[in-house]
mmCIF file of C-alpha atoms in Angstrom:
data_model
loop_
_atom_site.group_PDB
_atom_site.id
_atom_site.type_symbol
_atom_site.label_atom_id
_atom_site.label_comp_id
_atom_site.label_asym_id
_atom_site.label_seq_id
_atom_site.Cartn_x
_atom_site.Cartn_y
_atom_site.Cartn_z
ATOM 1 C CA UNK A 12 0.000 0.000 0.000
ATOM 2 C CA UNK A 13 2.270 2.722 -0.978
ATOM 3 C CA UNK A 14 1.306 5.835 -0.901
ATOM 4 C CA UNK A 15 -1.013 5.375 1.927
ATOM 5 C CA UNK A 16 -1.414 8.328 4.075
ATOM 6 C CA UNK A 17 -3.315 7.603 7.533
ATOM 7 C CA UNK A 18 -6.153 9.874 8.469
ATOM 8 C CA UNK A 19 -5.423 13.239 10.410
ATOM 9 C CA UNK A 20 -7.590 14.686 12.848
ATOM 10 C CA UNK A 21 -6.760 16.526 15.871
ATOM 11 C CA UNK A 22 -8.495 18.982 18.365
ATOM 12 C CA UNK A 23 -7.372 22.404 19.990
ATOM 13 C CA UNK A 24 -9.885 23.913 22.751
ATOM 14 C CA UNK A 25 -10.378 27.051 23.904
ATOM 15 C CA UNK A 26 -11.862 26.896 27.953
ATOM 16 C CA UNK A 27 -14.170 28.537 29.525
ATOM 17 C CA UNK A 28 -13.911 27.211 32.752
ATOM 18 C CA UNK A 29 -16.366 29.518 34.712
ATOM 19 C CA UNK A 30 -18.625 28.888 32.572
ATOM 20 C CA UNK A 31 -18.145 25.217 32.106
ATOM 21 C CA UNK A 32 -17.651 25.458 28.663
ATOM 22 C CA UNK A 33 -15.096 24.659 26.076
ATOM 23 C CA UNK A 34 -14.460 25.687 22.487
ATOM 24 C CA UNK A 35 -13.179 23.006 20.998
ATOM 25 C CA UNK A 36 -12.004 23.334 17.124
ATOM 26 C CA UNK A 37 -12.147 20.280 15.120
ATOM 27 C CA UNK A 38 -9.497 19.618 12.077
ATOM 28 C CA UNK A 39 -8.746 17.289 9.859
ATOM 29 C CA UNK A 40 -10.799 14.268 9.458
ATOM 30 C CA UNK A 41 -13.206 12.504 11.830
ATOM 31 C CA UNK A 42 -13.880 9.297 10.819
ATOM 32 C CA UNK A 43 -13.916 5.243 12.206
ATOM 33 C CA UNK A 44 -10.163 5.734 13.182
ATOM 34 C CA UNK A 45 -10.577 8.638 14.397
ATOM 35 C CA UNK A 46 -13.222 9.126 16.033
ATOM 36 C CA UNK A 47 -12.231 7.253 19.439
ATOM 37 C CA UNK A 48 -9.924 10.361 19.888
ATOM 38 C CA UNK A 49 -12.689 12.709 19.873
ATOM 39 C CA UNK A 50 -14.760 11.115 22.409
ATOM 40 C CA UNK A 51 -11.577 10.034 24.381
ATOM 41 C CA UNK A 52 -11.342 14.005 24.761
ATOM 42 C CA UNK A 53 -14.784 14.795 25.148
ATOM 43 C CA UNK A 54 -15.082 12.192 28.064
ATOM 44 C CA UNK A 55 -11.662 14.073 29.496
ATOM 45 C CA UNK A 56 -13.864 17.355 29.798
ATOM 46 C CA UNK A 57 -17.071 15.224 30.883
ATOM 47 C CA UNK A 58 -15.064 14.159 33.904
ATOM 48 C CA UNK A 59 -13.607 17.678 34.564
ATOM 49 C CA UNK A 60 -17.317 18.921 35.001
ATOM 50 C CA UNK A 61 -17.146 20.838 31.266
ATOM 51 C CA UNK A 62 -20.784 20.255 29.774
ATOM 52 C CA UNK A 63 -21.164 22.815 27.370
ATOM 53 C CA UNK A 64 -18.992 22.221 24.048
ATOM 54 C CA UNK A 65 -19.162 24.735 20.985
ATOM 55 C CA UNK A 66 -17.275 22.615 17.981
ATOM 56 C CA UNK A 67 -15.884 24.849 15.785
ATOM 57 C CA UNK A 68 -16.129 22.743 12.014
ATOM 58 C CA UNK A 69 -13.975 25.549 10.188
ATOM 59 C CA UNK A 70 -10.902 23.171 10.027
ATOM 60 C CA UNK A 71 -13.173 19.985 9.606
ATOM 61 C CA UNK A 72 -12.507 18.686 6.258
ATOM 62 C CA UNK A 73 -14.475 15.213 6.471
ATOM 63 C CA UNK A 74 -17.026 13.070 8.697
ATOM 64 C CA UNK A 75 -18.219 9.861 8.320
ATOM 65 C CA UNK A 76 -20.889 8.040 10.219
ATOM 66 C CA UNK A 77 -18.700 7.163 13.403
ATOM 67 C CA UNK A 78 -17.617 11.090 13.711
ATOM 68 C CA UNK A 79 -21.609 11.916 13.779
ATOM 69 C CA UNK A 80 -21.775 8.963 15.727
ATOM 70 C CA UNK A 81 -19.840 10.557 18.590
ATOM 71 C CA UNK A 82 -21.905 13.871 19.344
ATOM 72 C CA UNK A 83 -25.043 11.531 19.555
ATOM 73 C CA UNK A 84 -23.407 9.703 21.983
ATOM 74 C CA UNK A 85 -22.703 12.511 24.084
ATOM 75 C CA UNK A 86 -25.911 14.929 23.925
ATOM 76 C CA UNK A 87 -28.108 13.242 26.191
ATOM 77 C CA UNK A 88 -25.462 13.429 28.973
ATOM 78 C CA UNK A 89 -24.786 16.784 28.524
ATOM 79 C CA UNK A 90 -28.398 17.942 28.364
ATOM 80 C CA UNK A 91 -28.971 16.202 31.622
ATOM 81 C CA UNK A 92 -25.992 18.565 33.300
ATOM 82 C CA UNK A 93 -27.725 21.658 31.811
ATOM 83 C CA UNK A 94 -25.224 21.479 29.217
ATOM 84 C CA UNK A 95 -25.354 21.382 25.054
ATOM 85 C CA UNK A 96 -23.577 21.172 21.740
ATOM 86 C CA UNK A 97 -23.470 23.353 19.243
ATOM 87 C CA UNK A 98 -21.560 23.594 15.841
ATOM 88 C CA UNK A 99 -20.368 26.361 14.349
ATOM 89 C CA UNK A 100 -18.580 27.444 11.077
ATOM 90 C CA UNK A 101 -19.298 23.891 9.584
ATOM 91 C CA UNK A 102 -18.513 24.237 5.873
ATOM 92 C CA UNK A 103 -21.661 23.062 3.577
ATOM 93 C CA UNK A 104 -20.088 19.919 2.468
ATOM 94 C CA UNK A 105 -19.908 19.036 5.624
ATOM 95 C CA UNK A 106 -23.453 20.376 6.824
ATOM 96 C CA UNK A 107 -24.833 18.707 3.888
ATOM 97 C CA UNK A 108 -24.237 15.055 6.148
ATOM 98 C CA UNK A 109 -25.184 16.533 9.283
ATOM 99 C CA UNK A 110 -28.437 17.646 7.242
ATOM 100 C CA UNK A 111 -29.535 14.385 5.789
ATOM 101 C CA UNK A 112 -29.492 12.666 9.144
ATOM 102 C CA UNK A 113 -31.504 14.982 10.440
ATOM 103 C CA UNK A 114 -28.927 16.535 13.141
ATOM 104 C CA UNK A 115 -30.397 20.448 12.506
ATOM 105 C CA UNK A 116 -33.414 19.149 14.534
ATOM 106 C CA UNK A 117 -31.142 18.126 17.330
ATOM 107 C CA UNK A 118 -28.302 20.443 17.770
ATOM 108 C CA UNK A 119 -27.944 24.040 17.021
ATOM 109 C CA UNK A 120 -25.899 25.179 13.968
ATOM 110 C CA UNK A 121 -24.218 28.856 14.102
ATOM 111 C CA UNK A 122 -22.081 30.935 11.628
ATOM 112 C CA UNK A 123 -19.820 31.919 14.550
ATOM 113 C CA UNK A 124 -18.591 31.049 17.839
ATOM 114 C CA UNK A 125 -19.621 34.311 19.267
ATOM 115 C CA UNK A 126 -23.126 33.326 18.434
ATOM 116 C CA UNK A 127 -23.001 29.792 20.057
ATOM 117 C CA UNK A 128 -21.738 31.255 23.679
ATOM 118 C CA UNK A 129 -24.270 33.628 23.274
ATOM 119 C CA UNK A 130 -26.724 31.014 22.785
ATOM 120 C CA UNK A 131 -25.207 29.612 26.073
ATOM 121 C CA UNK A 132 -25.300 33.033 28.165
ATOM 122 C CA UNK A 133 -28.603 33.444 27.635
ATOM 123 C CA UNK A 134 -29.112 29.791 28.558
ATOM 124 C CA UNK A 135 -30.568 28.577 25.066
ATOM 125 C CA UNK A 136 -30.315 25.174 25.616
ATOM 126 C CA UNK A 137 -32.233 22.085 23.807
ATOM 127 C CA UNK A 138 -33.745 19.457 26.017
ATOM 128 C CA UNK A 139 -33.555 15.391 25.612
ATOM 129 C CA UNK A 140 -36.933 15.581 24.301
ATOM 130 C CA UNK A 141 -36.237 17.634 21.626
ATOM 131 C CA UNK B 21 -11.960 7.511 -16.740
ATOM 132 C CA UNK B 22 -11.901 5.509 -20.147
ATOM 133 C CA UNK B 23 -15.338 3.968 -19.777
ATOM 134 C CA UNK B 24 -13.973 0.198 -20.073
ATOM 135 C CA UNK B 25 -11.185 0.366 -17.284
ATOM 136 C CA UNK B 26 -11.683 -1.361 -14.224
ATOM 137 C CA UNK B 27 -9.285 -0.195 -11.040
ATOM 138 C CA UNK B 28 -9.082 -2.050 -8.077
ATOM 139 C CA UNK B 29 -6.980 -2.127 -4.555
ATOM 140 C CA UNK B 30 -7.093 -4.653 -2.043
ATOM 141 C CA UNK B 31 -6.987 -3.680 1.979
ATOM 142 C CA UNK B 32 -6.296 -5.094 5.247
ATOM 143 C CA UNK B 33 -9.034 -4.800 7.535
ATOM 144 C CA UNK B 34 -7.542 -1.799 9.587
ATOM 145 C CA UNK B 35 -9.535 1.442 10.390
ATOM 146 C CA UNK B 36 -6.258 3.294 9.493
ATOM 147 C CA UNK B 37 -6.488 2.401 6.292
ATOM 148 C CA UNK B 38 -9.896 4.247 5.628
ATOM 149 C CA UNK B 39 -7.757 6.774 4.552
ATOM 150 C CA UNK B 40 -6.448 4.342 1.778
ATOM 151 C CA UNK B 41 -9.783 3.498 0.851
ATOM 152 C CA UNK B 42 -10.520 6.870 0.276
ATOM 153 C CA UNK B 43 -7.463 8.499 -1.744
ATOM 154 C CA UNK B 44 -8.340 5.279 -3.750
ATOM 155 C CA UNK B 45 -11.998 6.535 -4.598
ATOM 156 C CA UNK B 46 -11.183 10.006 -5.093
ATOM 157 C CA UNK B 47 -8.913 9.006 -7.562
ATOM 158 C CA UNK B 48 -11.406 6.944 -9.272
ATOM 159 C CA UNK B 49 -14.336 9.533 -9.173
ATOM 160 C CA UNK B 50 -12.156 12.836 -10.029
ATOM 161 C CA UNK B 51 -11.979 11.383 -13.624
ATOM 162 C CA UNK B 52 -15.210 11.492 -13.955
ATOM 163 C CA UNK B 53 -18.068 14.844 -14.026
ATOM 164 C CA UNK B 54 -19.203 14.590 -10.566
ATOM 165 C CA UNK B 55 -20.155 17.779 -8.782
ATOM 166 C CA UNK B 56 -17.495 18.320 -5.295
ATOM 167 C CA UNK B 57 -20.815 17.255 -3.308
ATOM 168 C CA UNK B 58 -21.528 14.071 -4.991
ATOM 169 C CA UNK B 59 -18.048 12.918 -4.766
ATOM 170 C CA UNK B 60 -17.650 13.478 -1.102
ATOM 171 C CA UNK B 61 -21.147 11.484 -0.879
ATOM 172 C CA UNK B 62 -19.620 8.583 -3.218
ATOM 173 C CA UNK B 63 -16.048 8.601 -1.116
ATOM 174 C CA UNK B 64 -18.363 8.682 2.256
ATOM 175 C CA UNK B 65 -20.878 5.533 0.841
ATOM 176 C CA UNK B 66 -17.618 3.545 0.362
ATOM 177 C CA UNK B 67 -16.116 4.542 3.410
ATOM 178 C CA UNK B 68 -18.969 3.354 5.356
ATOM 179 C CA UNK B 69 -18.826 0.217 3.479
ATOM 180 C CA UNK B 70 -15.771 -0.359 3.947
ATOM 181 C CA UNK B 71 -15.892 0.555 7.714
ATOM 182 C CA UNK B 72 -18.591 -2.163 8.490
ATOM 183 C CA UNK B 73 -16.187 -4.643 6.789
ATOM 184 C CA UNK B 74 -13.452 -3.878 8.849
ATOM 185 C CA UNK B 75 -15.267 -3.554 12.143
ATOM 186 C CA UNK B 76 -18.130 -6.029 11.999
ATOM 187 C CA UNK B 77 -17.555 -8.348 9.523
ATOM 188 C CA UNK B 78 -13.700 -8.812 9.911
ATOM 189 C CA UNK B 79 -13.778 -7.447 13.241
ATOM 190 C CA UNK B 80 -11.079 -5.433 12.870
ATOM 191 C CA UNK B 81 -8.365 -8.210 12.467
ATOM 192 C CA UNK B 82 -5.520 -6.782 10.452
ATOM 193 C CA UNK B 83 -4.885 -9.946 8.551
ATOM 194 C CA UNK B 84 -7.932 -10.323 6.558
ATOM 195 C CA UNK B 85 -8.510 -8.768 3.242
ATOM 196 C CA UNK B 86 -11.025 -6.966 1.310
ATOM 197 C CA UNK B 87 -10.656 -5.608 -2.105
ATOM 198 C CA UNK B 88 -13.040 -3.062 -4.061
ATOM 199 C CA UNK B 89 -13.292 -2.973 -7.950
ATOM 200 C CA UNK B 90 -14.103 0.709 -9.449
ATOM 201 C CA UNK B 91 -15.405 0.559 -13.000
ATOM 202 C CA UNK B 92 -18.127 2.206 -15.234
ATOM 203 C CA UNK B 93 -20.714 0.528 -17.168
ATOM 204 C CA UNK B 94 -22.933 2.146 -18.815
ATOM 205 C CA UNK B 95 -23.348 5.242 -17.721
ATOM 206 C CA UNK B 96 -23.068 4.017 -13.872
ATOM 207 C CA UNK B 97 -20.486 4.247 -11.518
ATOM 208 C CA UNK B 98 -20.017 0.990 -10.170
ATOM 209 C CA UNK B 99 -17.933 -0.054 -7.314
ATOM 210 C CA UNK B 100 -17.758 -3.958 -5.924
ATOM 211 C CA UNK B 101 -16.261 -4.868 -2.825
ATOM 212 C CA UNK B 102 -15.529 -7.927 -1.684
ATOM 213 C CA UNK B 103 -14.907 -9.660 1.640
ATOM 214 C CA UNK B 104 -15.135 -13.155 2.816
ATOM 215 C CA UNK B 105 -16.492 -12.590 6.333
ATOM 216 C CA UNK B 106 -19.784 -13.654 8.109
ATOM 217 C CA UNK B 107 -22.606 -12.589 5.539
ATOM 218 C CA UNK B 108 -24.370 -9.554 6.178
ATOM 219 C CA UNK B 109 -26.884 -8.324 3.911
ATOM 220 C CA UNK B 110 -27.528 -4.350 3.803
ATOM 221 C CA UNK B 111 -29.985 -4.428 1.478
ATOM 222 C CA UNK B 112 -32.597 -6.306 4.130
ATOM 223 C CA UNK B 113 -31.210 -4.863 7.098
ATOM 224 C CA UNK B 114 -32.449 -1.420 5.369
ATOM 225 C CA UNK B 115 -35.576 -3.023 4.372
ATOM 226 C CA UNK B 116 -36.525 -4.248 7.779
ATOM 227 C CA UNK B 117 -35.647 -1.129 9.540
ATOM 228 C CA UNK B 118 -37.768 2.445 9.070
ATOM 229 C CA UNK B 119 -36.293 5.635 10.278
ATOM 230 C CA UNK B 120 -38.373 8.170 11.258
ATOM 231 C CA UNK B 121 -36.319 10.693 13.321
ATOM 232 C CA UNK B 122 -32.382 10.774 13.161
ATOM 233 C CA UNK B 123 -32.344 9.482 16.974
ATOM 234 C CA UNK B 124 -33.836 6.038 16.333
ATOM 235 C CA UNK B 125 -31.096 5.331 13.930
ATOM 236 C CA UNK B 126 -28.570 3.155 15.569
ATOM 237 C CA UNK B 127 -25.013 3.600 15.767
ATOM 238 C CA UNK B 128 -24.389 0.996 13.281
ATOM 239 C CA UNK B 129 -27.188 1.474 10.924
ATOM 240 C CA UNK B 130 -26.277 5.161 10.512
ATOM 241 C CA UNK B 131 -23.228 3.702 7.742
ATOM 242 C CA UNK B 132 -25.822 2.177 6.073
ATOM 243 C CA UNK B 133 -28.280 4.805 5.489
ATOM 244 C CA UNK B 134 -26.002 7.112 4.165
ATOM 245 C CA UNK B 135 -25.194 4.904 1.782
ATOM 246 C CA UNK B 136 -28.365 4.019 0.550
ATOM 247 C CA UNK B 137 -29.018 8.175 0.356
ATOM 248 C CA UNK B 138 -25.641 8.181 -1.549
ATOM 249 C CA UNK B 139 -25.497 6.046 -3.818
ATOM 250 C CA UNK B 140 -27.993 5.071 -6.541
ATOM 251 C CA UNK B 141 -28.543 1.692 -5.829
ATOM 252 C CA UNK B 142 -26.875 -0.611 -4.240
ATOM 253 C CA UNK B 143 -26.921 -4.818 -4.297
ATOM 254 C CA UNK B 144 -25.890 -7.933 -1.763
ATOM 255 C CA UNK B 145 -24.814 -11.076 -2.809
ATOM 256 C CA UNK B 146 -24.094 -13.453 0.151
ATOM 257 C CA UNK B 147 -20.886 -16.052 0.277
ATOM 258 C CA UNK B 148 -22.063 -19.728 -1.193
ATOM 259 C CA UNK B 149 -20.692 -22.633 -1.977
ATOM 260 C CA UNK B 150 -19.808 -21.375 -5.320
ATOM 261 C CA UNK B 151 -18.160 -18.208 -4.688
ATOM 262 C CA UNK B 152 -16.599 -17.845 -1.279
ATOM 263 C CA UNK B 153 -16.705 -14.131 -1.116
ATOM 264 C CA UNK B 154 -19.478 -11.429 -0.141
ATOM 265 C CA UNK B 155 -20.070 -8.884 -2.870
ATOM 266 C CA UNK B 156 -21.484 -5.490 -2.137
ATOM 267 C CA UNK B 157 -22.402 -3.583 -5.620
ATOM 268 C CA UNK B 158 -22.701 0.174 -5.253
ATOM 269 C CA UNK B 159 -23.912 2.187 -8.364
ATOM 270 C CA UNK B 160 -23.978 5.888 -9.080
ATOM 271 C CA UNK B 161 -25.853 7.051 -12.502
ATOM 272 C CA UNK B 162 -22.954 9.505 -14.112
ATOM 273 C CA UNK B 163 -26.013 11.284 -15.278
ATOM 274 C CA UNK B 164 -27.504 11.806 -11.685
ATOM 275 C CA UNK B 165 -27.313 15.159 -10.132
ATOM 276 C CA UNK B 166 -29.876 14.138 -7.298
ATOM 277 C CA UNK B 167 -28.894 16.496 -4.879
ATOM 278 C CA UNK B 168 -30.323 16.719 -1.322
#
């Protein structure tokens, strides 16, 4: 297999930690591989009391299935500890898979991150029924 | 693309090599007049594909093998992709399962429905005595611009 390059994906975060919130900017590409890092870090926040995520898509250049998989896995725990996630700056390739499984009627999409914590100051947060 | 070449790459059943899988599709589709969205849909189906090979059919074992043919026939995109793990056919599993709201799809049937929203059509042949391997036949009409 020469030639084979492995898949990239890596996460920087911005905290928030009075707020228990974390910016956390996705890049590269989130699929089966490497997706276990993703939740791996999202537990890591989970367990430091963090329950409100904004993930910034602007450096996300591909998600599969498992990558989508990992944010449903997640939401219902957050919700419960008055938390949420929202996305912002996802690029429309990208929205275009969140959009045919139906995630816009889950989670809240924003143009910037700015929005999203504003979302969170003023306490706009979806429930598990939702 | 000349319309009568078939290309084809054989994998070991490692996540990591998703990647492989990939570079190997975009290089098949680029050749051809997709729009940017429908190949990242056609690279996703196969990666999906692909992905329930390695984890549930094979199991992740980096020893086995599958291999995908890329060819087009007649105005279709068609990729085949072989494995000879425990049958599992997509096709019924679909079939038998109705999503109404993105929350009651499972974790693993979430591959599948992407793939059946896109690609075109898409096929199961089981293992048999004859022919030891599983085939998976995923089409794309060159002529489709079924967008979302």
């Amino acid at each position: 297999m020469e030639g084979q390059h492995n898949s990239i994906f890596n996460v920087d975060f911005e905290n928030f930690d009075s707020e228990h919130l974390s910016i956390l900017y996705l890049k590269g590409t989130l699929d089966a591989h490497t997706a276990q890092a993703l939740e791996n870090q999202i537990q890591s926040f989970l367990s430091n009391g963090i329950y409100r995520f904004v993930m910034n898509l602007r450096y996300l250049d591909y998600i599969s299935s498992a990558g989508l998989g990992v944010f449903m896995a997640f939401v219902e725990e957050v919700r419960n500890n008055n938390g949420d996630i929202k996305f912002s700056e996802v690029k429309p390739n990208i929205y275009t898979i969140f959009e045919l499984l139906g995630f816009p009627l889950i989670f809240d999409f924003v143009d910037t991150n700015e929005l999203a914590l504003k979302m969170f100051r003023d306490n706009q947060i979806r429930r598990n029924d939702l | 693309m000349p319309k009568t070449q078939t290309h084809q790459i054989i994998i070991n059943a490692e996540l990591r090599n998703l990647q492989y899988v990939r570079n190997f599709v975009s290089s098949v589709v680029n050749e051809l007049s997709f729009s940017e969205l429908e190949v990242i849909k056609i690279t996703i189906a196969i990666d999906e594909a692909c992905t329930n090979i390695i984890k549930y059919s094979y199991k992740n074992n980096p020893l086995k093998k599958f291999k995908i043919f890329a060819k087009v026939i007649a105005e279709e995109l068609v990729f085949e992709i072989y494995d000879d793990g425990p049958a599992f056919d997509p096709v019924f599993y679909l079939s038998s399962h109705q999503y109404n709201f993105p929350g009651q799809i499972s974790k693993s049937g979430r591959g599948l429905y992407i793939i059946s929203k896109f690609m075109d059509s898409m096929e199961y042949i089981p293992k048999s005595e004859k022919t030891p391997y599983n085939k998976l036949v995923l089409k794309k009409f060159l002529t489709n611009t079924n967008f979302l």
